[in-house]
PDB file of C-alpha atoms in Angstrom:
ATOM      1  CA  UNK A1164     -21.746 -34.290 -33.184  1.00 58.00           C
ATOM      2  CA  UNK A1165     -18.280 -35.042 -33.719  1.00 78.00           C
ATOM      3  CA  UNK A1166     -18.315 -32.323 -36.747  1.00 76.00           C
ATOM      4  CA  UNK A1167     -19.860 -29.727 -34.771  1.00 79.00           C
ATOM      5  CA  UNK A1168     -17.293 -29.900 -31.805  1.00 79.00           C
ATOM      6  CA  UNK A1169     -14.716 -29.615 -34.302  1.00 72.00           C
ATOM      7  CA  UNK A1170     -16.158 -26.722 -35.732  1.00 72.00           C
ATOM      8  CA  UNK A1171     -16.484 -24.736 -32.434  1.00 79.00           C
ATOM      9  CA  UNK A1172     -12.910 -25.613 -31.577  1.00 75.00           C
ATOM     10  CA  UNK A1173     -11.746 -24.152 -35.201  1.00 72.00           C
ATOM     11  CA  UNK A1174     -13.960 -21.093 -34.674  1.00 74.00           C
ATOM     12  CA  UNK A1175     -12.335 -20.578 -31.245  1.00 76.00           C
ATOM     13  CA  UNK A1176      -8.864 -21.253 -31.935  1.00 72.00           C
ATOM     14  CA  UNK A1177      -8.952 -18.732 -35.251  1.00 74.00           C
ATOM     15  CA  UNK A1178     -11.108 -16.011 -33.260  1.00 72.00           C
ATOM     16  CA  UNK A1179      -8.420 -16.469 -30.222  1.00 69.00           C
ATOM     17  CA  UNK A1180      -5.135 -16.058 -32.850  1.00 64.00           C
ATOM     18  CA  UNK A1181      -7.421 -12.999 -34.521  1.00 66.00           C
ATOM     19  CA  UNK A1182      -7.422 -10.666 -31.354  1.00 60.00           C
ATOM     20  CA  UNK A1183      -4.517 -12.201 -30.034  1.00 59.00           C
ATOM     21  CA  UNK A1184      -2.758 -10.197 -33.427  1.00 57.00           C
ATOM     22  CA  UNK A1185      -5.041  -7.857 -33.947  1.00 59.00           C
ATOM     23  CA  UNK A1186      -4.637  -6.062 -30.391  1.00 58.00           C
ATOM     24  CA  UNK A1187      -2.797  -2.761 -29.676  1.00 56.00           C
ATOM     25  CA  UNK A1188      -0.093  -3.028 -27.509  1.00 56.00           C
ATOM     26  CA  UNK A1189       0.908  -0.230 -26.065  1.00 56.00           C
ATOM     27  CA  UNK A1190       4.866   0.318 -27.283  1.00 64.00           C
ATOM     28  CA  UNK A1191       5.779   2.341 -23.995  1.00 74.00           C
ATOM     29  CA  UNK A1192       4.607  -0.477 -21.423  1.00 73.00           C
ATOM     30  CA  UNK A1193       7.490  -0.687 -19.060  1.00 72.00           C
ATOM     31  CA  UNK A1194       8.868  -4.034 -18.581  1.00 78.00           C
ATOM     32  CA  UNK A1195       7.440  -6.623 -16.432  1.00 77.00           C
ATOM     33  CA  UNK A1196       4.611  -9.056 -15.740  1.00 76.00           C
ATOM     34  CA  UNK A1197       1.668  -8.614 -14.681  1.00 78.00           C
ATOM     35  CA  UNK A1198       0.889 -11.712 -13.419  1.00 76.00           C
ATOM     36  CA  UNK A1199      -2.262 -14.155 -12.627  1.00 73.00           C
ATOM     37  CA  UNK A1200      -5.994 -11.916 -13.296  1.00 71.00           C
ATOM     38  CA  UNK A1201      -6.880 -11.027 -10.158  1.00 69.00           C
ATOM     39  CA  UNK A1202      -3.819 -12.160  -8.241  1.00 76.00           C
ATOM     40  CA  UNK A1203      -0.809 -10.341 -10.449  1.00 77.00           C
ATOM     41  CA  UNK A1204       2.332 -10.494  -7.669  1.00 78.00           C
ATOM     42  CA  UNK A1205      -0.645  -8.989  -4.564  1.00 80.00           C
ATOM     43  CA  UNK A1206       0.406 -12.858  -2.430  1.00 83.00           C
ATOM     44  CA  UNK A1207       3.945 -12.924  -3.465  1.00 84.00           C
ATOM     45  CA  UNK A1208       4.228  -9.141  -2.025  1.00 82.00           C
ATOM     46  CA  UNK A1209       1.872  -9.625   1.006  1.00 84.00           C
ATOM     47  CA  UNK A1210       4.250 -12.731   1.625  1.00 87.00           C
ATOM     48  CA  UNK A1211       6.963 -11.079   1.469  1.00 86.00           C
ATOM     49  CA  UNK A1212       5.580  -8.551   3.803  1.00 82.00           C
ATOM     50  CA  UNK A1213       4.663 -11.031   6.217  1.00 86.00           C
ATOM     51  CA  UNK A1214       7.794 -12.230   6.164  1.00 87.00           C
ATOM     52  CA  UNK A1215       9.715  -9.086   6.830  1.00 85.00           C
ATOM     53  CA  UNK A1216      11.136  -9.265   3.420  1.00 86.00           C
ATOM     54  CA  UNK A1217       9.513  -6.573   1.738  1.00 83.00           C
ATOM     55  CA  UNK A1218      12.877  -5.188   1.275  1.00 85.00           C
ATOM     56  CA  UNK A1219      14.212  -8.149  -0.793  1.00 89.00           C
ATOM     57  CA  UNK A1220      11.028  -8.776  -2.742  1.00 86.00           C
ATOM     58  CA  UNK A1221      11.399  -4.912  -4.029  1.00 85.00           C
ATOM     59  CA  UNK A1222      15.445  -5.790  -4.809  1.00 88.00           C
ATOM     60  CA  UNK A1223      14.886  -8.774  -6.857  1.00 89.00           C
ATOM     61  CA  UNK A1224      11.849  -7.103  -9.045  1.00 86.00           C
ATOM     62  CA  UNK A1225      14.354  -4.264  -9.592  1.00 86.00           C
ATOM     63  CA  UNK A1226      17.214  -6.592 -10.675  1.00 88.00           C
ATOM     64  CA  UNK A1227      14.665  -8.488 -12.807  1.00 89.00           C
ATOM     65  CA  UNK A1228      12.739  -6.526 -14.580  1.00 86.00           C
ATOM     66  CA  UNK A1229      14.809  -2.425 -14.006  1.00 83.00           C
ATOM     67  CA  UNK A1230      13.911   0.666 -12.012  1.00 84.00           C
ATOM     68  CA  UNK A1231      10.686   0.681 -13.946  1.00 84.00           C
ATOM     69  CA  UNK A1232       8.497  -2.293 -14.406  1.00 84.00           C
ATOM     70  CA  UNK A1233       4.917  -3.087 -14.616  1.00 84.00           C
ATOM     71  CA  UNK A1234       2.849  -5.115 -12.082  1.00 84.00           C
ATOM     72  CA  UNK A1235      -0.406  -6.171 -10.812  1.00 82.00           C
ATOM     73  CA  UNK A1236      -1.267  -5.173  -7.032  1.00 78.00           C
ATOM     74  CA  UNK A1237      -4.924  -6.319  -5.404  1.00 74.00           C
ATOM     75  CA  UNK A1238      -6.003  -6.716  -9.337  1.00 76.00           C
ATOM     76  CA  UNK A1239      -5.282  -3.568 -10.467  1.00 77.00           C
ATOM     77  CA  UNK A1240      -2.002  -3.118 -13.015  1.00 80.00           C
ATOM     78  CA  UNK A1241      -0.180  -0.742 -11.579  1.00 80.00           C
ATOM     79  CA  UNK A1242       3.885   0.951 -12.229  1.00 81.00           C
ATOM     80  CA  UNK A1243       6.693  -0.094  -9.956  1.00 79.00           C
ATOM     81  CA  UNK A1244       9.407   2.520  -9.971  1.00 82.00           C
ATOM     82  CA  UNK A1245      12.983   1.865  -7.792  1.00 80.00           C
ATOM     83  CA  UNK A1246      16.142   4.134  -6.871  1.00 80.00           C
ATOM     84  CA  UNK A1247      16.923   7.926  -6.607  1.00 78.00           C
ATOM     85  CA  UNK A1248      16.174   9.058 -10.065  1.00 73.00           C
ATOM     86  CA  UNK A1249      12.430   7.684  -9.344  1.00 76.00           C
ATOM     87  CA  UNK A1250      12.030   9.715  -5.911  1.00 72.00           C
ATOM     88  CA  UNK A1251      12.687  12.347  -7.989  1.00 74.00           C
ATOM     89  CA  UNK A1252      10.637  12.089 -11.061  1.00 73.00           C
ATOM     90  CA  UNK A1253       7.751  11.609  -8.471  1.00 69.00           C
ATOM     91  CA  UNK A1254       8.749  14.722  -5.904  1.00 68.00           C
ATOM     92  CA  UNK A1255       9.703  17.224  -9.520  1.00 70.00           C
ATOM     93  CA  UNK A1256       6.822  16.292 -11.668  1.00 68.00           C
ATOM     94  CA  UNK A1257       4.219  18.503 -12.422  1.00 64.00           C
ATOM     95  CA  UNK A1258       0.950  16.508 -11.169  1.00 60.00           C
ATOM     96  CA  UNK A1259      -0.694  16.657 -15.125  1.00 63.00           C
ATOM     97  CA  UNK A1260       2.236  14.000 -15.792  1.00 65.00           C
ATOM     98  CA  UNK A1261       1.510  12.045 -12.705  1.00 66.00           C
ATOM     99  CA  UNK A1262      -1.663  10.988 -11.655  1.00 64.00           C
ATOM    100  CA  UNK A1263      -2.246   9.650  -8.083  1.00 64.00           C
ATOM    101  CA  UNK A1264      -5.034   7.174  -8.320  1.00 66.00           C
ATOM    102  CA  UNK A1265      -5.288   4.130  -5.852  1.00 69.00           C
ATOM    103  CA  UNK A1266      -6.602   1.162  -6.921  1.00 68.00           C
ATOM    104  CA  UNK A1267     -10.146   0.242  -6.446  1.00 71.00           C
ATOM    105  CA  UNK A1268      -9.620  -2.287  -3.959  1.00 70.00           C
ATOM    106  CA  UNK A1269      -7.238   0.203  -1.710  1.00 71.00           C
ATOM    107  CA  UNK A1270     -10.056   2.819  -2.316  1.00 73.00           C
ATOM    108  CA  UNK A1271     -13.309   0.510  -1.340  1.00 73.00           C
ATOM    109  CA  UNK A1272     -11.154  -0.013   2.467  1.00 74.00           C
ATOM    110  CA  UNK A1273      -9.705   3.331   2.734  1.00 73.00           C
ATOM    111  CA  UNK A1274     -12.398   5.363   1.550  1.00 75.00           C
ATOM    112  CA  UNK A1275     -12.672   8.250  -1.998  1.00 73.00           C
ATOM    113  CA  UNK A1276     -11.404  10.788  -0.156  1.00 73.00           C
ATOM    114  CA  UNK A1277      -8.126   9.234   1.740  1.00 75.00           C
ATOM    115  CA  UNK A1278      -5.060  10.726   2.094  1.00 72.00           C
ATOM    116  CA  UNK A1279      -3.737   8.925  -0.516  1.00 72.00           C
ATOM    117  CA  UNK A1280      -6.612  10.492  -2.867  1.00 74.00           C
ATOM    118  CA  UNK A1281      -6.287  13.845  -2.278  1.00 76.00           C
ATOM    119  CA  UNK A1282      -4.295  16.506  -4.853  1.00 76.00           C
ATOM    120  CA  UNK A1283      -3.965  20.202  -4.950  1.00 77.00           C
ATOM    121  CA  UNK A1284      -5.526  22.857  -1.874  1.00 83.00           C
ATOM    122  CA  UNK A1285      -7.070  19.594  -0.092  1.00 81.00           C
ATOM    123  CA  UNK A1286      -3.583  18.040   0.241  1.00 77.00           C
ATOM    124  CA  UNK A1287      -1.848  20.697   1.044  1.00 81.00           C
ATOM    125  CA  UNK A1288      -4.062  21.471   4.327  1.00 84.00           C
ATOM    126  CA  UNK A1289      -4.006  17.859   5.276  1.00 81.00           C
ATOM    127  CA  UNK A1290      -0.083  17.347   4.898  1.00 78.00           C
ATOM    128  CA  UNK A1291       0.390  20.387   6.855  1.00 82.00           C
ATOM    129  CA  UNK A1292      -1.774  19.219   9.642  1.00 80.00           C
ATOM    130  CA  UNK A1293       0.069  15.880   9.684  1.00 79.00           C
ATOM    131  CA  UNK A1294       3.578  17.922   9.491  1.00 79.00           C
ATOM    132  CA  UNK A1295       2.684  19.690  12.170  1.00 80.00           C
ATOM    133  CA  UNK A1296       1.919  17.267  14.498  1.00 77.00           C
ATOM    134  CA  UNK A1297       4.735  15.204  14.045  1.00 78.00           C
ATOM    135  CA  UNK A1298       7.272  18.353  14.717  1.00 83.00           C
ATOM    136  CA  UNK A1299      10.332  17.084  17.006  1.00 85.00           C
ATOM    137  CA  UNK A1300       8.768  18.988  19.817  1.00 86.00           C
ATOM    138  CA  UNK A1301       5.526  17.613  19.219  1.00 84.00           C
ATOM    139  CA  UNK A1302       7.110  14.683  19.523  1.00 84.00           C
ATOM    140  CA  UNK A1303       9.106  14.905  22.902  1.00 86.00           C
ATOM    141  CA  UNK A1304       5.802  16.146  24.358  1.00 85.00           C
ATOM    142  CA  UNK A1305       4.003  12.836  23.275  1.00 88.00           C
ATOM    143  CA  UNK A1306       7.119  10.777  24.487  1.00 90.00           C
ATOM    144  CA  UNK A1307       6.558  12.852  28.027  1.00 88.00           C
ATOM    145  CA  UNK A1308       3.101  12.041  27.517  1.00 88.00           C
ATOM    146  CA  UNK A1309       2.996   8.578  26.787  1.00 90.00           C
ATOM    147  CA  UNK A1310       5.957   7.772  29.689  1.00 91.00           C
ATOM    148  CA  UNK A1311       3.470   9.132  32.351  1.00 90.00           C
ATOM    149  CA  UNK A1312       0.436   7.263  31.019  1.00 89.00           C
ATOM    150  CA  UNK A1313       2.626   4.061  31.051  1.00 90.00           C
ATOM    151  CA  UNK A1314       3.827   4.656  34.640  1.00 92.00           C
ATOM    152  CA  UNK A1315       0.244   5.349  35.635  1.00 90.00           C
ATOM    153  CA  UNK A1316      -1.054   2.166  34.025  1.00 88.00           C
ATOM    154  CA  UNK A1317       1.743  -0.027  35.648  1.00 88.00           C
ATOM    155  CA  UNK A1318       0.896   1.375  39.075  1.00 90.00           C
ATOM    156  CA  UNK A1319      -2.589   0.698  39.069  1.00 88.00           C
ATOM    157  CA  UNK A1320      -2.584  -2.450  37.317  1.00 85.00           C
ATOM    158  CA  UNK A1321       0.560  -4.755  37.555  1.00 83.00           C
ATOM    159  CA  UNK A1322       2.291  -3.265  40.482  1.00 85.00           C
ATOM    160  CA  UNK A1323       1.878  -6.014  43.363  1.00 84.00           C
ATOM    161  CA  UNK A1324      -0.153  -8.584  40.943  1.00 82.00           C
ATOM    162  CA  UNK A1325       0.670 -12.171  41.319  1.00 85.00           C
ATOM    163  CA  UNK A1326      -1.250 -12.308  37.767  1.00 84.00           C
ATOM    164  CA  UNK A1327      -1.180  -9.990  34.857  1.00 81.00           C
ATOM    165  CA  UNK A1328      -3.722 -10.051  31.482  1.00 84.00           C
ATOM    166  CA  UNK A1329      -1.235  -8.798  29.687  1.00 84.00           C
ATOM    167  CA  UNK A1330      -3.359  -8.608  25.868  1.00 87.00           C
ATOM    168  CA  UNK A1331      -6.426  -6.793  27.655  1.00 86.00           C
ATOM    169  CA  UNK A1332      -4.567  -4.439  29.753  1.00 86.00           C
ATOM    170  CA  UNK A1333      -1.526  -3.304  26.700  1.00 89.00           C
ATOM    171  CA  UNK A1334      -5.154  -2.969  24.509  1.00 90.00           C
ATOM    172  CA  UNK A1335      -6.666  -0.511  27.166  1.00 89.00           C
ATOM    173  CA  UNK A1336      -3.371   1.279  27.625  1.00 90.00           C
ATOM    174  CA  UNK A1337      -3.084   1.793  23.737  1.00 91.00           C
ATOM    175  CA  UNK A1338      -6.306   3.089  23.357  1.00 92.00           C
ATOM    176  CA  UNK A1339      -5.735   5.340  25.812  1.00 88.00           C
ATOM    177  CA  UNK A1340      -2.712   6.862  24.870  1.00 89.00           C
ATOM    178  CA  UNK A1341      -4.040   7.391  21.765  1.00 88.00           C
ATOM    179  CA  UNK A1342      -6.980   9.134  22.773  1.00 88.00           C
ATOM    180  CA  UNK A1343      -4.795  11.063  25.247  1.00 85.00           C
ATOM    181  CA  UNK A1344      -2.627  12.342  22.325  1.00 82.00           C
ATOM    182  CA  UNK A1345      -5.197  12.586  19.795  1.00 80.00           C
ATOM    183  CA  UNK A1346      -8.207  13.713  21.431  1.00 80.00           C
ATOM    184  CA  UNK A1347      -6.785  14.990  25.077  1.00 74.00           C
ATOM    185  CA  UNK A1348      -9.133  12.921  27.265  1.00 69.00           C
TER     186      UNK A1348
END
């Protein structure tokens, strides 16, 4: 029994060292790690967003590792690119270099066809719906908007109140703001 344990180890070890130098490696992987399977840097990131230190957690990869690095996000390996000469490569390429393609995870909660998702005619009628309602004077109406929903709200329900629900009532007043602005109900 012994011999046959032996055996198996041997077999594994020389079958492990056998792929291990017998994969291709892709020569123009940027620098960087990838991480844990599965977990890559998606808590060290999401900590660092909880945190408020998103910010930081982007500066130190970029000092580590350059402007261009690889990582692992929510199990999918994916290219982390930092500083002005990125913004532009992304805004200047032609969109056969880049491909936008979220990773499976992101798409499962978000849906195929997301903003995110979306490339030539279809994204080009969605920006410029989302342009246009974020204008400046789009946006001083929804300030004028939201001020008089917000004064209504306090006058019917915390004016003269010895005791306010504050979670339930901001809840209700979000929701309808939104649909004010949104839907105009």
């Amino acid at each position: 029994m012994d011999l046959t344990i032996c055996l198996t180890l041997c077999l594994l070890l020389v079958s492990s060292l056998y792929l291990a130098l017998t994969r291709k490696c892709s020569k123009n992987l940027p620098p960087g790690s990838l991480g844990f399977p599965l977990i890559g840097q998606s808590l060290g990131f999401l900590h660092a967003m909880r945190t408020n230190k998103a910010e930081q957690w982007l500066q130190e990869r970029s000092r580590k590792y350059g402007p261009v690095s690889k990582l692992s996000l929510l199990g999918s390996p994916a290219v982390f690119i930092h500083g002005h000469s990125a913004n532009k490569f992304i805004f200047t390429c032609d969109a056969n270099v880049l491909g936008n393609q979220q990773p499976a995870p992101f798409r499962k909660i978000c849906g195929e066809r997301n903003f995110m998702e979306l490339t030539g005619d279809d994204h080009k009628r969605v920006r410029g719906a989302i342009v246009s309602f974020l204008k400046p004077e789009m946006l001083k109406q929804y300030v004028g908007k939201m001020d008089e929903e917000v004064r209504d709200y306090l006058e019917m329900y915390w004016h003269g109140a010895q005791k306010v629900m504050v979670m339930p009532l901001m809840k209700t007043l979000t929701f309808n703001i939104m649909s004010s602005l949104l839907f105009g109900i």
